[in-house]
Tab-separated table of C-alpha atoms in Angstrom:
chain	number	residue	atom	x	y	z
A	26	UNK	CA	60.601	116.123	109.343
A	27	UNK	CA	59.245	117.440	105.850
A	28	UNK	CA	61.401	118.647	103.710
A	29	UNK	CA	61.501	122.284	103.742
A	30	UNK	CA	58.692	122.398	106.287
A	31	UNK	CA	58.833	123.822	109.938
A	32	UNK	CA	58.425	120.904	111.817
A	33	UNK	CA	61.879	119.473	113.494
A	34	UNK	CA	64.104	116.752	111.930
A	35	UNK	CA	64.691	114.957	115.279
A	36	UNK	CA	61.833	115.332	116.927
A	37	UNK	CA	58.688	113.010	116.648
A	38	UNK	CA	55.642	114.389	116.783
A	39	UNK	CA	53.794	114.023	120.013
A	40	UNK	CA	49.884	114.743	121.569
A	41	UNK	CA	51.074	118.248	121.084
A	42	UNK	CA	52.067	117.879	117.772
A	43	UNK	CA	50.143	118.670	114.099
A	44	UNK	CA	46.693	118.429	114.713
A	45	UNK	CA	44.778	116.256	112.355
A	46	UNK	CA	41.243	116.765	111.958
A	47	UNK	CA	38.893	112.870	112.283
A	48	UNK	CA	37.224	113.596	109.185
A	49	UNK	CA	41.095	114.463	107.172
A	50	UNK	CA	41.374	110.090	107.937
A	51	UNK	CA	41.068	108.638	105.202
A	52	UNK	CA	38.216	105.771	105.327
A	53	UNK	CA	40.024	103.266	102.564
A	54	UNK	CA	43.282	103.597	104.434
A	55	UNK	CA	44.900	100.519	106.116
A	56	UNK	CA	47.721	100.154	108.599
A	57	UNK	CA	51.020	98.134	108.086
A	58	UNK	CA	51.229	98.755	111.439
A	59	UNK	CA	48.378	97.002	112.664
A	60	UNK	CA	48.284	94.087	114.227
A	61	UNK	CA	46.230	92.520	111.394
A	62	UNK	CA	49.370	92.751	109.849
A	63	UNK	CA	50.389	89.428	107.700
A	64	UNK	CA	53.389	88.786	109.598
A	65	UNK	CA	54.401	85.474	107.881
A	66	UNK	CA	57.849	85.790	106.285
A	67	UNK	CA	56.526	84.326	102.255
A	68	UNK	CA	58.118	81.747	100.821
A	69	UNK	CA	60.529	82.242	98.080
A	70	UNK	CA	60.166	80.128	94.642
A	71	UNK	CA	63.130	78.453	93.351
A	72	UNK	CA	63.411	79.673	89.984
A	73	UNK	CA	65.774	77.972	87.493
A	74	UNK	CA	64.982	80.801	85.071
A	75	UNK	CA	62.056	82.196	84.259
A	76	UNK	CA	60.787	82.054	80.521
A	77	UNK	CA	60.586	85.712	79.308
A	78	UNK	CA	57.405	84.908	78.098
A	79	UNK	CA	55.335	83.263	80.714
A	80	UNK	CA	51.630	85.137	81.336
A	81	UNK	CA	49.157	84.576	83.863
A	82	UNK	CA	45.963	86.041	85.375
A	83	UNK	CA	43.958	87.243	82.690
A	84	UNK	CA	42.612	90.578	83.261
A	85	UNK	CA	38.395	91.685	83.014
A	86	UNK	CA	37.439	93.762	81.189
A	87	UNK	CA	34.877	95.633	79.425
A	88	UNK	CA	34.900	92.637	76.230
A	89	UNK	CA	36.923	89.993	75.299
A	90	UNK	CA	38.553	92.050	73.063
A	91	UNK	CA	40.119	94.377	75.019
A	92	UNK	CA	41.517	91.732	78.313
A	93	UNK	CA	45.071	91.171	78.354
A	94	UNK	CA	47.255	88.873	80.230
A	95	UNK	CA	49.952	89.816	83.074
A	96	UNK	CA	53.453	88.440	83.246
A	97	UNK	CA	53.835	85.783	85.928
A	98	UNK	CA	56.625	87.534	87.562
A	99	UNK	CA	54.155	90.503	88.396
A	100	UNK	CA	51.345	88.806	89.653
A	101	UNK	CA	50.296	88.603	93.485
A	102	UNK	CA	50.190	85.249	94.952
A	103	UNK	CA	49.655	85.018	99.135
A	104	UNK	CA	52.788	83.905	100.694
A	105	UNK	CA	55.158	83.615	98.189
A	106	UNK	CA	57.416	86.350	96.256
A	107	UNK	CA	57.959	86.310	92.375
A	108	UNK	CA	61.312	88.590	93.009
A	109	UNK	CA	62.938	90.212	95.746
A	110	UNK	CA	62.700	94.065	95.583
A	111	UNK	CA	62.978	95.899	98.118
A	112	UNK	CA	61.332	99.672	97.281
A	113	UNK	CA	63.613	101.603	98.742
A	114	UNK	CA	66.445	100.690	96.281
A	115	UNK	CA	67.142	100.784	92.960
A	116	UNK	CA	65.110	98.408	90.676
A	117	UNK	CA	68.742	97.111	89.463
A	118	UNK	CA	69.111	95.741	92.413
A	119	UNK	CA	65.983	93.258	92.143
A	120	UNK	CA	66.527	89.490	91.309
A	121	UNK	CA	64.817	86.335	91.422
A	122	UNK	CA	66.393	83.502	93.614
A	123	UNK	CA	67.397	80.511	91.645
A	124	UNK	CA	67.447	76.573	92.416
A	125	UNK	CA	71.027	76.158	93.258
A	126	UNK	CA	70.803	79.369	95.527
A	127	UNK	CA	72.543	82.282	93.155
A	128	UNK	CA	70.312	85.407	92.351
A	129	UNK	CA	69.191	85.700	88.924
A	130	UNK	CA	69.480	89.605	88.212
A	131	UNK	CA	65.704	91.083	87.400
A	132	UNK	CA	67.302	93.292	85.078
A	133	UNK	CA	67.339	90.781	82.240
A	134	UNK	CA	63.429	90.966	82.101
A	135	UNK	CA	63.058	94.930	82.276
A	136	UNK	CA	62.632	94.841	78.679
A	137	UNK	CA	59.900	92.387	78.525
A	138	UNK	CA	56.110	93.636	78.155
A	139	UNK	CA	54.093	93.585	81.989
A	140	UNK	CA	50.936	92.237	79.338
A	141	UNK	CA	50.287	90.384	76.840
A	142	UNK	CA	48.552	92.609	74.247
A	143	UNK	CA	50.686	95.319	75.109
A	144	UNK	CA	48.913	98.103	77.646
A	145	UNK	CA	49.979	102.077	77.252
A	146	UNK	CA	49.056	102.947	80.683
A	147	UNK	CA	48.247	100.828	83.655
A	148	UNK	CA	47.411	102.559	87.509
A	149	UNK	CA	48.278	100.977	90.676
A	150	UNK	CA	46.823	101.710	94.067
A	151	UNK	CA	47.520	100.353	97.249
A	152	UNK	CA	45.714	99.543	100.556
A	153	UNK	CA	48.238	101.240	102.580
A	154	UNK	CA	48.200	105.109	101.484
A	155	UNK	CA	45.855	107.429	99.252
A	156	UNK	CA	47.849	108.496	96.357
A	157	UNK	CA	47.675	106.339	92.829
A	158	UNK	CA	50.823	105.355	90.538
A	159	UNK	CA	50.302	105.507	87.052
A	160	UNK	CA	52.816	103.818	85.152
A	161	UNK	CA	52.667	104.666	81.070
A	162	UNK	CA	55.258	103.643	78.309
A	163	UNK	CA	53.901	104.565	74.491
A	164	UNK	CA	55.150	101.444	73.094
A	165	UNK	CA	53.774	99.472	75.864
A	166	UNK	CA	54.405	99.069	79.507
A	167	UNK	CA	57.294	96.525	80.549
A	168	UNK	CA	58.170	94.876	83.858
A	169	UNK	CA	61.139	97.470	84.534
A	170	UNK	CA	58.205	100.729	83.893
A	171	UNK	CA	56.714	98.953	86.664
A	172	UNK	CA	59.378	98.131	88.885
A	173	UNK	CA	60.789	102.045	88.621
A	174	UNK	CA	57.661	104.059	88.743
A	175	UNK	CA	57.008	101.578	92.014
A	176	UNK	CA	59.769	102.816	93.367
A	177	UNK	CA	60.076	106.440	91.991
A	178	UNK	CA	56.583	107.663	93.916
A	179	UNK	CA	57.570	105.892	96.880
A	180	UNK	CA	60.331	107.647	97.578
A	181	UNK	CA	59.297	110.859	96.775
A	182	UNK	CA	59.503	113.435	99.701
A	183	UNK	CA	56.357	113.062	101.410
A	184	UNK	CA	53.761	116.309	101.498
A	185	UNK	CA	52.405	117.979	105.430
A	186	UNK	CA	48.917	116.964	103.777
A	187	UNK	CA	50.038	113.362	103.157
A	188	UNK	CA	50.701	113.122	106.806
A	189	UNK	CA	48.161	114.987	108.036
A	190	UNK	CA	45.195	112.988	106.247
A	191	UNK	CA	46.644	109.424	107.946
A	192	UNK	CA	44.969	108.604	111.206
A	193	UNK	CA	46.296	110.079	114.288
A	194	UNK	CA	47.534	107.351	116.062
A	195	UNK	CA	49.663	105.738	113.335
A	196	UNK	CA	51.743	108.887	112.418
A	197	UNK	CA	54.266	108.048	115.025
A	198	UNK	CA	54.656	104.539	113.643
A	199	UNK	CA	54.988	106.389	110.524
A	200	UNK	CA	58.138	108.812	112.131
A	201	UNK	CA	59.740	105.476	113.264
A	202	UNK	CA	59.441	103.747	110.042
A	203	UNK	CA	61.267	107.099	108.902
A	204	UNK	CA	64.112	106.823	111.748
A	205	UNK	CA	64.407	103.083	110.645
A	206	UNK	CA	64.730	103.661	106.908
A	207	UNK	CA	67.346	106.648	107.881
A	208	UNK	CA	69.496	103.306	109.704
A	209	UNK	CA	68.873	100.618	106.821
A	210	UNK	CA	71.941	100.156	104.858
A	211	UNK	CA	72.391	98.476	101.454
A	212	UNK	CA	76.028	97.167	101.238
A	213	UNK	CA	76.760	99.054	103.487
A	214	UNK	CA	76.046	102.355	102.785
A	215	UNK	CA	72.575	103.858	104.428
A	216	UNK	CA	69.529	104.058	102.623
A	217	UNK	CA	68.978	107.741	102.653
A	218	UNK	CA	70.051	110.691	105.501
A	219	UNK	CA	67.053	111.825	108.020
A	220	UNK	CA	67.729	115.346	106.850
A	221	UNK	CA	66.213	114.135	103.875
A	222	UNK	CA	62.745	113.806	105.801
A	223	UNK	CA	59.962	111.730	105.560
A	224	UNK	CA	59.126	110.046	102.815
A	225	UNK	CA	55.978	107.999	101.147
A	226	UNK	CA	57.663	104.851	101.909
A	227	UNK	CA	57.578	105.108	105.144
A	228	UNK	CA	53.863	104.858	105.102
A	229	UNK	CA	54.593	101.245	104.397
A	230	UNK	CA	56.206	100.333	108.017
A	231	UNK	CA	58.375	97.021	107.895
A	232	UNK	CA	56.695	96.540	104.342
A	233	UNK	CA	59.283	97.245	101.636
A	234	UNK	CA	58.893	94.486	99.588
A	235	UNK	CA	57.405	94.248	96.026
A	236	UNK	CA	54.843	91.160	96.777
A	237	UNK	CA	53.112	91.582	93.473
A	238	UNK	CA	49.380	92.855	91.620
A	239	UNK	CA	46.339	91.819	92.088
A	240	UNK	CA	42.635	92.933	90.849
A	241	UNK	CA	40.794	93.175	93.633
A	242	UNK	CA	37.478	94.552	92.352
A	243	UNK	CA	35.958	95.354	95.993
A	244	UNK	CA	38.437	97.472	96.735
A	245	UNK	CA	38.950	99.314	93.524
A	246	UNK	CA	35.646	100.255	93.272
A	247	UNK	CA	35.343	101.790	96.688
A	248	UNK	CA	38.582	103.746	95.626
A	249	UNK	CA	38.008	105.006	91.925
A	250	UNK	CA	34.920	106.249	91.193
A	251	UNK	CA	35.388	105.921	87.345
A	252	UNK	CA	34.264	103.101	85.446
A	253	UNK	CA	36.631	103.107	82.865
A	254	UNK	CA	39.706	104.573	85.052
A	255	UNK	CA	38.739	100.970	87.247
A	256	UNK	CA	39.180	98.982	84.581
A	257	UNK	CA	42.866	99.809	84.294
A	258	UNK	CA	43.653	99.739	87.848
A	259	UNK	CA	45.151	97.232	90.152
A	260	UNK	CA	45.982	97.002	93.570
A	261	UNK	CA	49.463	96.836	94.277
A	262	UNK	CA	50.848	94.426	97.453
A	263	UNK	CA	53.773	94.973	99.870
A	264	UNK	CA	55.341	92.369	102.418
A	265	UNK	CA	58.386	92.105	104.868
């Protein structure tokens, strides 16, 4: 199911399957899968249009000085999305969902800066697998660096050691979050082909949604063990 490995396309792994050693879990790790699952569908703001300009949550950090603002459109709020992305398409194909029902095309705010002063390099983690996405852009990130580099590492072609360090007993959900992805369509025409083999999406189950960014200071600091690396790191969420 890897790319270029040994192990079959078809097949899911079973008992007798690639072993995975209990100390390869890794302890921060956190199942879409599980039944502590949010499985509330979020409710969708109606957005007449959304002022280009529009920042929130104002980010800590070390002084004054250097915290910055992020746009509205990025920011996490519990039960409700900003946009509708789904990460296993194209960024183009984002939009927010407008007041009299049409879909206003996320593309028109690509351009605009994620923060407000402008930030050169921002790092997102995320609760459900072990590898960081670090988003940069010289002349300051924007909502579309975001947006891409979301979906760029996630569908990357995941690695034998990315599978092997999840916990045993979700690696099958992960193979059938793979076989469903390999069926999803987008106008029609399917997602990707299972000879194409697993990839780091699938480590997200049913949750392919862009729900938004959050600082969540507990959990950062359990993950990054730099100061200054936690200061520009946020936890990315997911939904369904």
């Amino acid at each position: 199911m890897f790319k270029g490995a040994s192990f079959s396309l078809n097949t899911p792994p079973t008992s007798s399957g690639p072993k995975t050693p209990r100390d390869a879990a890794v302890p921060t790790y956190v199942s879409p899968f599980s039944s502590n699952t949010p499985s509330v569908v979020p409710k969708i703001p109606q957005h007449a249009a959304v002022p280009m300009g529009i920042y929130g949550y104002r980010s800590p950090r070390a002084s004054d000085s250097e915290s910055f603002l992020w746009h509205q459109l990025l920011l996490y709020r519990q039960g409700v999305l900003n946009v509708i992305f789904d990460v296993r398409v194209e960024p183009s194909k984002a939009y927010i969902s407008s007041q009299d029902g049409t879909a206003l095309p996320l593309t028109e705010y690509f351009h605009v800066p994620a923060t407000q002063p402008l930030r050169r390099r921002i790092q997102l983690i995320s609760r459900y697998f072990d590898w960081h996405i670090v988003v940069e852009n010289p002349k300051g990130v924007t909502l579309g660096d975001i947006l891409s580099r979301i979906r760029d590492s996630l569908n990357k072609n995941a690695s034998k050691e990315e599978y092997d360090a999840v916990p045993k007993d979700t690696q099958a959900d992960i193979v059938k979050a793979y076989q469903r992805n390999c069926s999803a369509t987008s106008n029609g025409v399917k997602l990707r082909k299972l000879q194409e083999g697993l990839k780091r999406v699938d480590w997200l189950g049913r949750l392919t949604l862009f729900a938004g960014m959050q600082k969540d200071e507990a959990y950062i600091n359990g993950r990054i063990r730099s100061h200054s690396e936690r200061a520009e790191t946020y936890v990315v969420e997911f939904s369904r």
